[in-house]
Structures are given as C-alpha cells and as structure tokens.
C-alpha cells in the first residue's frame, strides 16, 4: 500500500527532455486568468486564438449523420479516407491552382499542430539544426528540441515587414540545417508574404538542401479583399517543401482536431510512416464533416471574415489611442501591437490584467524578439470585445492621471 513503512517509493524522475520544456504559453495565461476569476473578478481575454463563432450548420449536420453510421465507429486508416484526400487536392486546385496527387502528396492530420509537432522526428537527429522564426509559434522550436536538435532563431523585425533575412545565417549553421519553418499569414505578428518571398525560400532551400515547412493555417482569414498565397504556388515548391493547413481557423473547427499536410511526396510518406506507429487516425465521422466543409459553398468564410474585420478595426483604433502602436493586419486572427513607452511586454500585460481585467499575450511568449509587443486575438464575442476595449480606454485615462501626479 502507498505510504506503508518499508515500501520503497519509485523516484519517478522525469526525462531531461521533459524537464527542459517550458510551460506551454497558453497554459500559464489560463492559470492566471483562472486565479482571478476564482476571486470573483471578471476577466475579458484577448489572449487565445480560438474562434468564438460556431462551426457552420451544414458541417455539423454532416458530422451527426456520419456519427450514426456503424462503419464510422471503427478504427480509421492512418492515411485518411481516400475521399478526404481527394477533397483536399481539389480544394488546393480550386483555391490556389495547385495540382496535388491525393495518394502521395496529401496527408490528413489530427489537427495541424500534431503534424507540426511530429515532422521534426522524421528528419532531426541529435546535432541537427532547424531554422525557426522568432517571434513564432512555440511548437516549431519545442518539437525540434524534443527530437534532439537545436533551433536556430531567425529574427522577424518590423523593419523587414516581419520576414526572415535568410542571407544572415552563418555557413557553419547552414551545414547542419535540415528544416526551415515559415508561417504566413503570420502568428503572432499578422504579417503577410507574397509569392516572391516564397520563390526566394524555394531557391534558398534548393541551394542548401533544406526541407521547407510552411504553416499556412491562416490563409483563409483575410481582410480588405486580400487573398493570401500558398508556398505550393511557388515554382519547385513541391521539390523542397510541405505545407500544413487546418480546418480550425477557416471553419471554426478548433475542437474537431483535423488538419492536413501537402507537398513533397517523400516528406508526406515519412510523416505518414511515423503517424502509423503512434496514432490511429482521425475519426471517420469527422473526416466526412471535413469533406463537407471543403466541398460546400465557401460563403461562411467570407461571413466570418467580415465579423473579424470589424473587430480588427475597433481593436487597432483603440490600441493606437492608448499608445500601443498597432499595424492594421491584412490577414490572421491577431493584432500585434507595440507596448506603450515605459513598459516591457510582461509589465504591460500584467498591468492590463491587474488594473482593468483585460488579458493579452506578451510578445515574449513567442520568443525574445517578441519583446516590446503584445498580441490580441480577434476571437472574442462582440459584446465582450466592446467591453474590453472600453476597459482599455479606461486604462489609458487612469494612466494619464497617474502621469499628471
């Protein structure tokens, strides 16, 4: 029995790879918010990029129908339904004019995060390097470290429109690089990239024998008639790279856990081999719902984006009014803002939470080059957004009073 005298209790020492992991960014943010709410405080959170609008009804109806079919109660195939792979290929053809072989260049995922986290294990050995954007989605660097490799951070600077400078990487680093991570439209900065940038990336990858991994989860969240492009549209992209995409942000399906990887057939095969050994595929009912999302009219995307665009405009206006300078993003779910003079990222985040009950994400959660910025998500219901922006305006007024004293 536990605690019995004379019984030796196992040490249960964690592995070094787990001991070295930082807490996942949003876990810590949620903990702080939960503490305040437990004290009865109302917290309005702009911190998490989780769509507040529901999944469109035609998609949930297809899920319900598929869930009642006994054939969908059994183990799915690791490669996903052939019909799903075909739907993904057809969607890429229609959306980006990109031709994909559904049998060799398409792989469904249990959410794009799952594929992003696992691809490093296919190519990174101890001592290998991956090029990772900073600031950037933390999973890029963490997965490389877990695989035994080393992230080499590429600064994303506002002076360069938050695009990495691939010419500044030392030769001794390039000799060890296996993967390059890019992400446009970008999280957290909201930056965009054109086809000319992706063509340069392809040339760079060819020159140095590097696999490009593009996280394209936000291509369908765009504003002002802007239409983001795909890495796969660049000439030769399939020779050197893959693209990760997701239903989460496009169709408000974050909780459904379904995504895709497309591109280079060898990379697709490598990740499929790993996945076949560690997971049992995506529930088939969800796959049928995902097919419906891709093949039905896409009006819902425009409807969602119209809501986000109105929110974006309100958020940007308020942030600039309080001295947190913000660009107006053309895509993504985020506004990236400079903190007011006299603050660093964490100080400003803490002050907003403590003074007016508004939660934002400190830029340093995405890397050291995120210092001096905060990220606000647009995935907050309109009523809460208006109240939160009113509180931000109140923070500005209270700060003016303090400065006068």
PDB file of N, CA and C in Angstrom, residues 221-258:
ATOM      1  N   UNK A 221      -8.260  33.439 -43.457  1.00  0.00           N
ATOM      2  CA  UNK A 221      -8.706  34.546 -42.607  1.00  0.00           C
ATOM      3  C   UNK A 221      -8.015  35.813 -43.116  1.00  0.00           C
ATOM      4  N   UNK A 222      -8.695  36.521 -44.009  1.00  0.00           N
ATOM      5  CA  UNK A 222      -8.073  37.671 -44.665  1.00  0.00           C
ATOM      6  C   UNK A 222      -9.095  38.788 -44.843  1.00  0.00           C
ATOM      7  N   UNK A 223      -8.565  40.011 -45.003  1.00  0.00           N
ATOM      8  CA  UNK A 223      -9.412  41.200 -44.996  1.00  0.00           C
ATOM      9  C   UNK A 223      -9.088  42.123 -46.174  1.00  0.00           C
ATOM     10  N   UNK A 224      -9.973  43.100 -46.373  1.00  0.00           N
ATOM     11  CA  UNK A 224      -9.742  44.158 -47.361  1.00  0.00           C
ATOM     12  C   UNK A 224      -9.498  43.593 -48.763  1.00  0.00           C
ATOM     13  N   UNK A 225     -10.207  42.509 -49.102  1.00  0.00           N
ATOM     14  CA  UNK A 225     -10.097  41.871 -50.426  1.00  0.00           C
ATOM     15  C   UNK A 225      -8.713  41.276 -50.690  1.00  0.00           C
ATOM     16  N   UNK A 226      -7.917  41.110 -49.651  1.00  0.00           N
ATOM     17  CA  UNK A 226      -6.614  40.463 -49.812  1.00  0.00           C
ATOM     18  C   UNK A 226      -6.787  38.946 -49.810  1.00  0.00           C
ATOM     19  N   UNK A 227      -6.060  38.250 -50.693  1.00  0.00           N
ATOM     20  CA  UNK A 227      -6.133  36.794 -50.769  1.00  0.00           C
ATOM     21  C   UNK A 227      -4.725  36.215 -50.596  1.00  0.00           C
ATOM     22  N   UNK A 228      -4.415  35.643 -49.436  1.00  0.00           N
ATOM     23  CA  UNK A 228      -3.083  35.085 -49.199  1.00  0.00           C
ATOM     24  C   UNK A 228      -2.727  33.990 -50.202  1.00  0.00           C
ATOM     25  N   UNK A 229      -1.435  33.847 -50.447  1.00  0.00           N
ATOM     26  CA  UNK A 229      -0.949  32.826 -51.368  1.00  0.00           C
ATOM     27  C   UNK A 229      -0.394  31.646 -50.579  1.00  0.00           C
ATOM     28  N   UNK A 230      -0.134  30.566 -51.306  1.00  0.00           N
ATOM     29  CA  UNK A 230       0.396  29.332 -50.729  1.00  0.00           C
ATOM     30  C   UNK A 230       1.843  29.137 -51.159  1.00  0.00           C
ATOM     31  N   UNK A 231       2.643  28.563 -50.278  1.00  0.00           N
ATOM     32  CA  UNK A 231       4.001  28.168 -50.658  1.00  0.00           C
ATOM     33  C   UNK A 231       3.959  27.276 -51.895  1.00  0.00           C
ATOM     34  N   UNK A 232       2.949  26.413 -51.985  1.00  0.00           N
ATOM     35  CA  UNK A 232       2.863  25.454 -53.081  1.00  0.00           C
ATOM     36  C   UNK A 232       2.707  26.119 -54.441  1.00  0.00           C
ATOM     37  N   UNK A 233       2.372  27.410 -54.464  1.00  0.00           N
ATOM     38  CA  UNK A 233       2.253  28.131 -55.727  1.00  0.00           C
ATOM     39  C   UNK A 233       3.609  28.532 -56.294  1.00  0.00           C
ATOM     40  N   UNK A 234       4.640  28.516 -55.467  1.00  0.00           N
ATOM     41  CA  UNK A 234       5.982  28.870 -55.933  1.00  0.00           C
ATOM     42  C   UNK A 234       6.545  27.749 -56.801  1.00  0.00           C
ATOM     43  N   UNK A 235       7.192  28.097 -57.872  1.00  0.00           N
ATOM     44  CA  UNK A 235       7.762  27.095 -58.775  1.00  0.00           C
ATOM     45  C   UNK A 235       8.788  26.235 -58.037  1.00  0.00           C
ATOM     46  N   UNK A 236       8.605  24.920 -58.132  1.00  0.00           N
ATOM     47  CA  UNK A 236       9.537  23.996 -57.496  1.00  0.00           C
ATOM     48  C   UNK A 236       9.283  23.750 -56.025  1.00  0.00           C
ATOM     49  N   UNK A 237       8.166  24.296 -55.479  1.00  0.00           N
ATOM     50  CA  UNK A 237       7.923  24.176 -54.040  1.00  0.00           C
ATOM     51  C   UNK A 237       7.806  22.721 -53.603  1.00  0.00           C
ATOM     52  N   UNK A 238       7.155  21.897 -54.410  1.00  0.00           N
ATOM     53  CA  UNK A 238       6.971  20.500 -54.018  1.00  0.00           C
ATOM     54  C   UNK A 238       8.278  19.718 -54.025  1.00  0.00           C
ATOM     55  N   UNK A 239       9.301  20.249 -54.667  1.00  0.00           N
ATOM     56  CA  UNK A 239      10.609  19.586 -54.668  1.00  0.00           C
ATOM     57  C   UNK A 239      11.308  19.736 -53.319  1.00  0.00           C
ATOM     58  N   UNK A 240      10.964  20.808 -52.586  1.00  0.00           N
ATOM     59  CA  UNK A 240      11.724  21.103 -51.361  1.00  0.00           C
ATOM     60  C   UNK A 240      10.872  21.235 -50.110  1.00  0.00           C
ATOM     61  N   UNK A 241       9.547  21.232 -50.258  1.00  0.00           N
ATOM     62  CA  UNK A 241       8.784  21.574 -49.065  1.00  0.00           C
ATOM     63  C   UNK A 241       7.398  20.990 -48.959  1.00  0.00           C
ATOM     64  N   UNK A 242       6.809  21.261 -47.796  1.00  0.00           N
ATOM     65  CA  UNK A 242       5.441  20.866 -47.487  1.00  0.00           C
ATOM     66  C   UNK A 242       4.728  22.039 -46.837  1.00  0.00           C
ATOM     67  N   UNK A 243       3.402  21.955 -46.862  1.00  0.00           N
ATOM     68  CA  UNK A 243       2.586  22.990 -46.256  1.00  0.00           C
ATOM     69  C   UNK A 243       1.580  22.345 -45.318  1.00  0.00           C
ATOM     70  N   UNK A 244       1.468  22.924 -44.124  1.00  0.00           N
ATOM     71  CA  UNK A 244       0.491  22.478 -43.132  1.00  0.00           C
ATOM     72  C   UNK A 244      -0.707  23.416 -43.179  1.00  0.00           C
ATOM     73  N   UNK A 245      -1.897  22.822 -43.138  1.00  0.00           N
ATOM     74  CA  UNK A 245      -3.113  23.633 -43.148  1.00  0.00           C
ATOM     75  C   UNK A 245      -4.116  23.005 -42.191  1.00  0.00           C
ATOM     76  N   UNK A 246      -5.239  23.685 -42.000  1.00  0.00           N
ATOM     77  CA  UNK A 246      -6.152  23.261 -40.958  1.00  0.00           C
ATOM     78  C   UNK A 246      -7.570  23.718 -41.260  1.00  0.00           C
ATOM     79  N   UNK A 247      -8.541  22.988 -40.747  1.00  0.00           N
ATOM     80  CA  UNK A 247      -9.931  23.408 -40.775  1.00  0.00           C
ATOM     81  C   UNK A 247     -10.239  24.338 -39.596  1.00  0.00           C
ATOM     82  N   UNK A 248      -9.350  24.400 -38.609  1.00  0.00           N
ATOM     83  CA  UNK A 248      -9.645  25.068 -37.337  1.00  0.00           C
ATOM     84  C   UNK A 248     -10.051  26.515 -37.504  1.00  0.00           C
ATOM     85  N   UNK A 249      -9.224  27.296 -38.174  1.00  0.00           N
ATOM     86  CA  UNK A 249      -9.478  28.724 -38.287  1.00  0.00           C
ATOM     87  C   UNK A 249     -10.397  29.045 -39.462  1.00  0.00           C
ATOM     88  N   UNK A 250     -10.341  28.240 -40.525  1.00  0.00           N
ATOM     89  CA  UNK A 250     -11.157  28.504 -41.704  1.00  0.00           C
ATOM     90  C   UNK A 250     -12.643  28.268 -41.449  1.00  0.00           C
ATOM     91  N   UNK A 251     -12.946  27.207 -40.680  1.00  0.00           N
ATOM     92  CA  UNK A 251     -14.337  26.794 -40.494  1.00  0.00           C
ATOM     93  C   UNK A 251     -14.756  26.734 -39.022  1.00  0.00           C
ATOM     94  N   UNK A 252     -13.990  27.384 -38.144  1.00  0.00           N
ATOM     95  CA  UNK A 252     -14.317  27.398 -36.710  1.00  0.00           C
ATOM     96  C   UNK A 252     -14.394  25.971 -36.157  1.00  0.00           C
ATOM     97  N   UNK A 253     -13.373  25.171 -36.436  1.00  0.00           N
ATOM     98  CA  UNK A 253     -13.374  23.762 -36.049  1.00  0.00           C
ATOM     99  C   UNK A 253     -12.176  23.411 -35.171  1.00  0.00           C
ATOM    100  N   UNK A 254     -11.765  24.323 -34.292  1.00  0.00           N
ATOM    101  CA  UNK A 254     -10.576  24.062 -33.473  1.00  0.00           C
ATOM    102  C   UNK A 254     -10.736  22.814 -32.611  1.00  0.00           C
ATOM    103  N   UNK A 255     -11.941  22.574 -32.097  1.00  0.00           N
ATOM    104  CA  UNK A 255     -12.148  21.427 -31.218  1.00  0.00           C
ATOM    105  C   UNK A 255     -12.304  20.109 -31.938  1.00  0.00           C
ATOM    106  N   UNK A 256     -12.346  20.116 -33.251  1.00  0.00           N
ATOM    107  CA  UNK A 256     -12.574  18.893 -34.017  1.00  0.00           C
ATOM    108  C   UNK A 256     -11.269  18.152 -34.294  1.00  0.00           C
ATOM    109  N   UNK A 257     -10.159  18.842 -34.233  1.00  0.00           N
ATOM    110  CA  UNK A 257      -8.827  18.292 -34.428  1.00  0.00           C
ATOM    111  C   UNK A 257      -8.670  17.590 -35.763  1.00  0.00           C
ATOM    112  N   UNK A 258      -8.630  18.405 -36.806  1.00  0.00           N
ATOM    113  CA  UNK A 258      -8.359  17.878 -38.137  1.00  0.00           C
ATOM    114  C   UNK A 258      -7.597  18.919 -38.947  1.00  0.00           C
TER     115      UNK A 258
END
